[in-house]
Amino acid sequence: MPRKSSQSQKSYDVIVVPLPSLIHRIGREQANELKRMAQSFRCSVGRVRRSRNWQLSGEAEQLTQLVASLKETDIEAWSFVLSKSEAVLSQIKPKETQEDKLARLLRQDPNITLGALMEQTNCSQTEARKARFAAEDW
């Protein structure tokens, strides 16, 4: 079975932050400014269908950077967006890195084969061997 390249192994989870009645809360000009700022962080702000509700969407890392940038501007209108964004971001658990996953699997079963490690983590043989050598030092 052919292996996927490391680029295709990364999964990008899009996080959606609901922003109900955004225009009524911050105004049209601030909403347009928010759209421009979000685009610079590879996030998007848009209406939910034809309703008055809006949503901010993007990957966790980009959303975190956008929130940090909004905090730096210190504009009163951003308080609504910041509170909604921080509430959603605080609920997200950090992803387990491949190295952490390899270490966890090796702790659970020290006799696991390289093939099983590679299959469960989609890592290369070299990465599995490095993890095995690191596990021997524990």
C-alpha positions as a Markdown table, in Angstrom:
| # | Residue | x | y | z |
|---|---|---|---|---|
| 1 | Met | 0.0 | 0.0 | 0.0 |
| 2 | Pro | 1.6 | 3.3 | -1.0 |
| 3 | Arg | 2.3 | 5.8 | 1.8 |
| 4 | Lys | 0.9 | 9.3 | 1.7 |
| 5 | Ser | 3.4 | 12.2 | 1.6 |
| 6 | Ser | 3.9 | 14.0 | 4.9 |
| 7 | Gln | 2.1 | 17.1 | 3.5 |
| 8 | Ser | -1.1 | 15.2 | 3.0 |
| 9 | Gln | -1.0 | 13.7 | 6.5 |
| 10 | Lys | -1.7 | 17.0 | 8.2 |
| 11 | Ser | -5.3 | 17.5 | 9.0 |
| 12 | Tyr | -6.6 | 21.0 | 9.2 |
| 13 | Asp | -9.6 | 21.4 | 11.4 |
| 14 | Val | -11.6 | 24.5 | 10.8 |
| 15 | Ile | -13.0 | 26.1 | 13.9 |
| 16 | Val | -16.2 | 28.2 | 13.6 |
| 17 | Val | -17.0 | 31.0 | 16.1 |
| 18 | Pro | -20.6 | 32.1 | 15.9 |
| 19 | Leu | -21.1 | 35.8 | 16.0 |
| 20 | Pro | -24.8 | 36.5 | 16.4 |
| 21 | Ser | -26.0 | 39.9 | 15.3 |
| 22 | Leu | -22.5 | 41.1 | 14.5 |
| 23 | Ile | -23.5 | 44.2 | 12.6 |
| 24 | His | -25.9 | 45.4 | 15.3 |
| 25 | Arg | -23.2 | 44.9 | 17.9 |
| 26 | Ile | -20.1 | 46.4 | 16.3 |
| 27 | Gly | -21.3 | 48.3 | 13.2 |
| 28 | Arg | -20.8 | 47.8 | 9.4 |
| 29 | Glu | -17.4 | 49.6 | 9.3 |
| 30 | Gln | -15.9 | 47.6 | 12.1 |
| 31 | Ala | -17.3 | 44.4 | 10.6 |
| 32 | Asn | -15.5 | 45.2 | 7.3 |
| 33 | Glu | -12.3 | 45.9 | 9.2 |
| 34 | Leu | -12.7 | 42.6 | 11.0 |
| 35 | Lys | -13.1 | 40.9 | 7.6 |
| 36 | Arg | -9.8 | 42.5 | 6.3 |
| 37 | Met | -7.9 | 41.5 | 9.5 |
| 38 | Ala | -9.3 | 38.0 | 9.3 |
| 39 | Gln | -8.1 | 37.6 | 5.7 |
| 40 | Ser | -4.6 | 38.6 | 6.7 |
| 41 | Phe | -4.6 | 35.7 | 9.1 |
| 42 | Arg | -6.1 | 33.3 | 6.6 |
| 43 | Cys | -9.4 | 33.3 | 8.5 |
| 44 | Ser | -12.8 | 34.3 | 7.2 |
| 45 | Val | -15.8 | 36.3 | 8.4 |
| 46 | Gly | -19.1 | 35.9 | 6.8 |
| 47 | Arg | -22.9 | 35.8 | 7.2 |
| 48 | Val | -24.6 | 32.5 | 8.0 |
| 49 | Arg | -26.8 | 32.1 | 4.9 |
| 50 | Arg | -29.2 | 35.1 | 4.7 |
| 51 | Ser | -29.6 | 35.6 | 8.4 |
| 52 | Arg | -28.3 | 38.5 | 10.6 |
| 53 | Asn | -25.9 | 36.0 | 12.2 |
| 54 | Trp | -22.2 | 35.9 | 11.3 |
| 55 | Gln | -19.4 | 33.5 | 11.9 |
| 56 | Leu | -15.6 | 33.7 | 12.1 |
| 57 | Ser | -13.8 | 30.6 | 10.8 |
| 58 | Gly | -10.3 | 29.4 | 10.5 |
| 59 | Glu | -7.7 | 27.0 | 11.9 |
| 60 | Ala | -6.9 | 27.2 | 15.7 |
| 61 | Glu | -3.5 | 28.7 | 15.2 |
| 62 | Gln | -4.6 | 31.4 | 12.8 |
| 63 | Leu | -7.6 | 32.2 | 15.0 |
| 64 | Thr | -5.3 | 32.5 | 18.1 |
| 65 | Gln | -3.1 | 34.9 | 16.1 |
| 66 | Leu | -6.1 | 37.0 | 15.0 |
| 67 | Val | -7.4 | 37.2 | 18.6 |
| 68 | Ala | -4.0 | 38.4 | 19.8 |
| 69 | Ser | -3.9 | 41.0 | 17.0 |
| 70 | Leu | -7.4 | 42.2 | 18.0 |
| 71 | Lys | -6.3 | 42.5 | 21.6 |
| 72 | Glu | -3.3 | 44.7 | 20.6 |
| 73 | Thr | -5.6 | 47.2 | 18.7 |
| 74 | Asp | -7.5 | 47.9 | 21.9 |
| 75 | Ile | -10.7 | 48.9 | 20.2 |
| 76 | Glu | -13.9 | 48.7 | 22.2 |
| 77 | Ala | -15.9 | 47.1 | 19.4 |
| 78 | Trp | -13.6 | 44.1 | 19.4 |
| 79 | Ser | -14.7 | 43.1 | 22.9 |
| 80 | Phe | -17.7 | 41.2 | 21.6 |
| 81 | Val | -15.6 | 39.3 | 19.0 |
| 82 | Leu | -12.9 | 38.6 | 21.5 |
| 83 | Ser | -15.2 | 37.2 | 24.1 |
| 84 | Lys | -16.9 | 34.8 | 21.6 |
| 85 | Ser | -13.6 | 33.8 | 20.1 |
| 86 | Glu | -11.8 | 33.1 | 23.4 |
| 87 | Ala | -14.8 | 31.1 | 24.6 |
| 88 | Val | -14.6 | 28.8 | 21.6 |
| 89 | Leu | -10.7 | 28.6 | 21.6 |
| 90 | Ser | -10.6 | 27.7 | 25.3 |
| 91 | Gln | -12.6 | 24.6 | 24.6 |
| 92 | Ile | -10.2 | 23.2 | 22.0 |
| 93 | Lys | -7.8 | 20.6 | 23.2 |
| 94 | Pro | -4.3 | 20.8 | 21.7 |
| 95 | Lys | -3.5 | 18.1 | 19.2 |
| 96 | Glu | -1.2 | 15.3 | 20.1 |
| 97 | Thr | 2.1 | 15.6 | 18.1 |
| 98 | Gln | 3.4 | 12.6 | 16.2 |
| 99 | Glu | 6.3 | 12.3 | 18.6 |
| 100 | Asp | 4.0 | 12.3 | 21.6 |
| 101 | Lys | 1.8 | 9.7 | 20.0 |
| 102 | Leu | 4.8 | 7.5 | 19.2 |
| 103 | Ala | 6.0 | 7.8 | 22.8 |
| 104 | Arg | 2.6 | 7.0 | 24.2 |
| 105 | Leu | 2.3 | 3.9 | 22.0 |
| 106 | Leu | 5.7 | 2.7 | 23.1 |
| 107 | Arg | 4.9 | 3.2 | 26.7 |
| 108 | Gln | 1.7 | 1.3 | 26.4 |
| 109 | Asp | 3.3 | -1.6 | 24.5 |
| 110 | Pro | 7.2 | -1.7 | 24.6 |
| 111 | Asn | 7.2 | -4.7 | 22.3 |
| 112 | Ile | 5.2 | -3.1 | 19.5 |
| 113 | Thr | 6.6 | -3.6 | 16.1 |
| 114 | Leu | 7.9 | -0.9 | 13.8 |
| 115 | Gly | 5.3 | -1.8 | 11.2 |
| 116 | Ala | 2.5 | -1.4 | 13.8 |
| 117 | Leu | 3.9 | 2.0 | 14.9 |
| 118 | Met | 4.1 | 3.2 | 11.3 |
| 119 | Glu | 0.5 | 2.0 | 10.6 |
| 120 | Gln | -1.0 | 3.6 | 13.7 |
| 121 | Thr | 0.8 | 7.0 | 13.4 |
| 122 | Asn | 1.4 | 7.2 | 9.6 |
| 123 | Cys | 5.0 | 7.9 | 10.3 |
| 124 | Ser | 8.1 | 6.9 | 8.3 |
| 125 | Gln | 10.3 | 4.0 | 9.3 |
| 126 | Thr | 13.1 | 6.4 | 10.4 |
| 127 | Glu | 10.7 | 8.3 | 12.7 |
| 128 | Ala | 9.5 | 5.0 | 14.3 |
| 129 | Arg | 13.1 | 3.9 | 14.8 |
| 130 | Lys | 14.1 | 7.2 | 16.4 |
| 131 | Ala | 11.1 | 6.9 | 18.8 |
| 132 | Arg | 12.1 | 3.4 | 19.6 |
| 133 | Phe | 15.7 | 4.5 | 20.4 |
| 134 | Ala | 14.4 | 7.4 | 22.5 |
| 135 | Ala | 12.1 | 4.9 | 24.4 |
| 136 | Glu | 15.1 | 2.8 | 25.3 |
| 137 | Asp | 16.5 | 5.7 | 27.3 |
| 138 | Trp | 13.4 | 5.8 | 29.6 |
